[in-house]
Amino acid sequence: NTKRKPIVIANWKLNGGLELICTSVASFIGKHFEADIAICPPYIYMRDMLTFLQHSEISIGSQNVSKFKSGAYTGETSAQMLKEAGCKLCLIGHSERRSMFKENNLSCQIKIGNALNHGLMPILCVGENKEEHDAKITKDVIFRQVTECLEGVELDGRKICIAYEPIWAIGTGASATPEIAQDVHSFIRQELIKLYGEETANSIRLLYGGSVTKDNAKDLLAKEDVDGLLVGGASLDPGHFLAICQHA
Ligand code: G3P
């Protein structure tokens, strides 16, 4: 882990409101972190959070980005708009978007291109479901997701992160063990080496997500290829999220 700066990202999903914004801002302002820290609130709160956190070390990210650039696409928000608003990164292909909003590897690939072209750092989410996990085909699933989402994606020095979020661990309280996370992350790293060569692959940060808490964060981050954490439920409690960030 000495090569890569850790990164911790909060994904608020469809949660939060003015009260959470205020308590989060109060907890994070004026603090120094060894890791990169970002919060992905619902779109509607981004501008407020950006204003409140402008002198802090916290970045703001989005939970999604449109695959379209502009036009008649009701309800969408483009990469360019997110960039203009002050966003630094965006989650792409979260399992909830794949399962409930029909996203697939091809749409992720387009979104990654849009994000990179507008200077947003994509956080590509991948992960197998419970059935696939039980059938021990995790690596086949991850291989397909990684190779199809990154097909034709040229990095040219631009940054991307990959978040491994096993679906069976999301919101269940049953986090993957640090060993499982490391095993899958090192597999992803090997695939990235094939796609981008050793130097680039070794610079890409791999995050783990799925029931991360302040109690398991340290052991997960201790693994060689676990370079960061993507936190859902525990990020809705600012004190808890702060404790996780301080482990990184
Ligand atoms: O994107 C983060 C997320 O899916 C994990 O959620 O609640 O298990 O930390 P949670």
XYZ file of C-alpha atoms and ligand atoms in Angstrom:
258
model
C 0.000 0.000 0.000
C 3.005 2.288 0.190
C 2.762 3.052 -3.520
C -0.825 4.301 -3.574
C -2.526 7.023 -1.557
C -5.584 5.546 0.167
C -9.016 6.840 -0.769
C -12.250 6.640 1.218
C -15.556 7.484 -0.429
C -18.972 7.881 1.182
C -21.943 6.846 -0.917
C -25.041 8.301 0.694
C -27.324 6.689 -1.912
C -30.886 8.081 -1.596
C -30.337 9.216 1.976
C -29.464 12.354 3.827
C -30.880 15.790 4.135
C -29.936 19.185 5.471
C -29.322 17.801 8.928
C -26.818 15.208 7.726
C -25.103 17.832 5.595
C -24.681 20.105 8.612
C -23.391 17.400 10.937
C -21.037 16.050 8.240
C -19.644 19.475 7.474
C -19.131 20.130 11.182
C -17.252 16.830 11.577
C -15.012 17.222 8.552
C -14.138 20.861 8.334
C -10.660 21.771 9.546
C -9.534 18.117 9.699
C -6.447 16.755 8.011
C -6.450 13.296 6.472
C -3.692 11.034 5.213
C -6.122 9.638 2.639
C -8.184 11.227 -0.130
C -11.735 11.585 1.165
C -14.875 12.137 -0.885
C -18.593 12.246 -0.216
C -21.197 11.382 -2.853
C -24.489 12.901 -1.694
C -27.656 12.982 -3.802
C -27.250 15.449 -6.707
C -29.498 18.078 -5.152
C -27.137 18.559 -2.206
C -23.865 18.747 -4.101
C -23.704 22.490 -4.501
C -24.450 23.180 -0.847
C -21.834 20.680 0.228
C -19.280 22.088 -2.184
C -19.851 25.542 -0.768
C -19.649 24.414 2.845
C -16.612 22.192 2.264
C -14.668 24.448 -0.084
C -11.867 25.074 2.422
C -11.748 21.471 3.581
C -9.850 18.463 2.273
C -13.084 16.706 1.305
C -14.032 16.292 -2.351
C -17.539 15.869 -3.655
C -18.456 13.090 -6.035
C -21.626 11.996 -7.800
C -23.339 8.645 -7.500
C -23.923 8.409 -11.229
C -23.378 10.264 -14.501
C -25.338 10.260 -17.716
C -24.105 8.296 -20.689
C -25.503 11.130 -22.802
C -23.799 14.449 -23.363
C -26.835 16.714 -23.807
C -30.283 16.751 -25.337
C -33.738 15.384 -24.661
C -32.882 13.033 -21.794
C -35.205 13.970 -18.954
C -33.732 13.546 -15.502
C -30.122 13.089 -16.601
C -26.978 14.957 -15.503
C -23.935 15.051 -17.768
C -20.264 14.694 -16.933
C -19.663 18.244 -18.095
C -22.326 19.578 -15.720
C -20.861 17.639 -12.817
C -17.412 18.962 -13.590
C -18.691 22.527 -13.827
C -20.470 22.115 -10.501
C -17.154 21.231 -8.852
C -17.412 17.466 -8.652
C -14.133 15.561 -8.651
C -15.253 11.999 -9.186
C -18.264 9.856 -10.029
C -19.385 6.361 -9.204
C -20.149 4.304 -12.293
C -22.009 0.992 -12.487
C -22.941 0.601 -8.836
C -24.749 -2.725 -8.434
C -27.938 -0.911 -7.461
C -27.840 0.955 -10.758
C -27.111 -2.245 -12.635
C -29.930 -4.200 -11.006
C -32.602 -1.502 -10.695
C -31.823 0.900 -13.526
C -30.726 -1.518 -16.236
C -27.119 -0.388 -16.454
C -24.709 -2.773 -18.103
C -21.047 -3.017 -18.965
C -21.544 -1.116 -22.206
C -23.264 1.834 -20.536
C -20.501 1.848 -17.917
C -17.899 1.954 -20.679
C -19.573 5.011 -22.238
C -19.911 6.724 -18.868
C -16.256 6.111 -18.046
C -15.298 7.773 -21.336
C -17.540 10.768 -20.608
C -16.164 11.159 -17.092
C -12.537 10.953 -18.223
C -13.119 13.380 -21.069
C -14.440 15.961 -18.619
C -11.812 15.510 -15.955
C -13.902 13.509 -13.507
C -12.310 10.465 -11.919
C -14.491 7.408 -12.599
C -14.959 4.918 -9.766
C -16.039 1.808 -11.625
C -18.007 -0.552 -9.387
C -17.909 -4.301 -9.969
C -18.988 -7.278 -7.926
C -20.696 -10.653 -7.999
C -24.051 -11.581 -6.486
C -24.669 -14.242 -3.853
C -25.472 -16.974 -6.361
C -22.306 -16.298 -8.317
C -20.317 -16.181 -5.110
C -21.727 -19.525 -3.963
C -21.078 -21.027 -7.394
C -17.462 -19.849 -7.068
C -17.552 -17.933 -10.335
C -16.618 -14.592 -8.788
C -13.521 -14.157 -10.914
C -15.350 -14.937 -14.167
C -17.923 -12.282 -13.314
C -15.287 -9.739 -12.332
C -13.236 -10.513 -15.432
C -16.210 -9.784 -17.686
C -17.157 -6.612 -15.874
C -13.635 -5.219 -15.841
C -12.719 -6.099 -19.415
C -16.055 -5.064 -20.944
C -16.343 -1.809 -18.977
C -12.776 -0.854 -19.854
C -12.811 -1.988 -23.475
C -11.356 0.776 -25.599
C -10.873 3.045 -22.576
C -7.540 4.806 -22.935
C -6.259 6.242 -19.693
C -3.312 8.268 -21.041
C -2.256 9.205 -17.551
C -5.803 9.999 -16.430
C -6.977 8.505 -13.160
C -9.564 5.826 -12.580
C -10.417 3.689 -9.550
C -12.148 0.351 -9.357
C -14.383 -0.554 -6.432
C -14.998 -4.208 -5.689
C -18.406 -4.455 -4.061
C -19.662 -8.011 -3.666
C -23.441 -7.670 -3.807
C -23.905 -10.181 -0.984
C -21.939 -7.858 1.291
C -23.774 -4.628 0.485
C -26.002 -3.477 3.319
C -26.027 -6.944 4.887
C -23.572 -6.463 7.732
C -21.612 -9.389 6.274
C -18.487 -7.784 4.890
C -16.130 -9.840 2.761
C -13.132 -10.926 4.797
C -9.893 -9.026 4.159
C -8.590 -12.240 2.562
C -11.457 -12.453 0.085
C -11.102 -8.754 -0.746
C -7.357 -9.131 -1.280
C -7.825 -12.208 -3.458
C -10.279 -10.444 -5.777
C -8.325 -7.184 -5.785
C -5.118 -8.921 -6.761
C -7.030 -10.671 -9.555
C -8.294 -7.275 -10.766
C -4.749 -5.912 -10.574
C -3.488 -8.766 -12.766
C -6.179 -8.019 -15.343
C -5.298 -4.322 -15.249
C -1.664 -5.207 -15.888
C -2.752 -7.066 -19.029
C -4.811 -4.068 -20.166
C -2.565 -1.167 -19.219
C 0.852 -2.502 -18.327
C 2.494 -2.767 -14.955
C 3.162 0.878 -14.182
C -0.355 2.146 -14.870
C -2.007 -0.894 -13.263
C 0.037 -0.431 -10.111
C -1.063 3.183 -9.865
C -4.800 2.374 -10.026
C -6.474 2.382 -6.638
C -8.765 -0.527 -5.836
C -11.476 0.113 -3.259
C -13.482 -2.403 -1.301
C -17.153 -1.772 -0.504
C -19.792 -3.800 1.321
C -20.641 -3.433 5.025
C -17.499 -1.466 5.819
C -17.460 -0.199 9.400
C -14.951 1.436 11.707
C -14.331 -2.031 13.128
C -13.313 -3.785 9.914
C -11.810 -0.831 7.993
C -8.316 -1.197 9.382
C -7.934 -4.909 8.591
C -9.308 -4.435 5.081
C -6.959 -1.525 4.387
C -4.004 -3.500 5.700
C -4.159 -5.749 2.632
C -1.673 -5.038 -0.124
C -4.218 -4.397 -2.873
C -6.964 -2.763 -0.824
C -6.234 0.896 -1.506
C -9.464 2.372 -0.292
C -13.028 1.896 0.878
C -16.458 2.716 -0.514
C -18.812 3.158 2.409
C -22.609 3.117 2.332
C -24.571 2.759 5.565
C -21.741 3.705 7.936
C -21.174 6.958 6.047
C -24.593 8.220 7.160
C -23.211 8.632 10.669
C -20.566 11.376 10.393
C -18.734 10.278 13.540
C -18.568 6.717 12.265
C -17.438 7.782 8.797
C -14.801 10.050 10.318
C -13.430 7.108 12.310
C -13.183 5.065 9.090
C -11.377 7.922 7.330
C -8.931 8.156 10.191
C -7.989 4.487 9.751
C -6.914 5.179 6.179
O -21.393 1.984 -2.481
C -21.306 1.548 -1.169
C -22.220 0.457 -0.844
O -22.848 -0.196 -1.864
C -21.902 -0.364 0.341
O -22.981 -0.182 1.172
O -24.132 -0.031 3.297
O -22.842 -2.086 2.712
O -21.638 0.015 3.251
P -22.900 -0.606 2.706
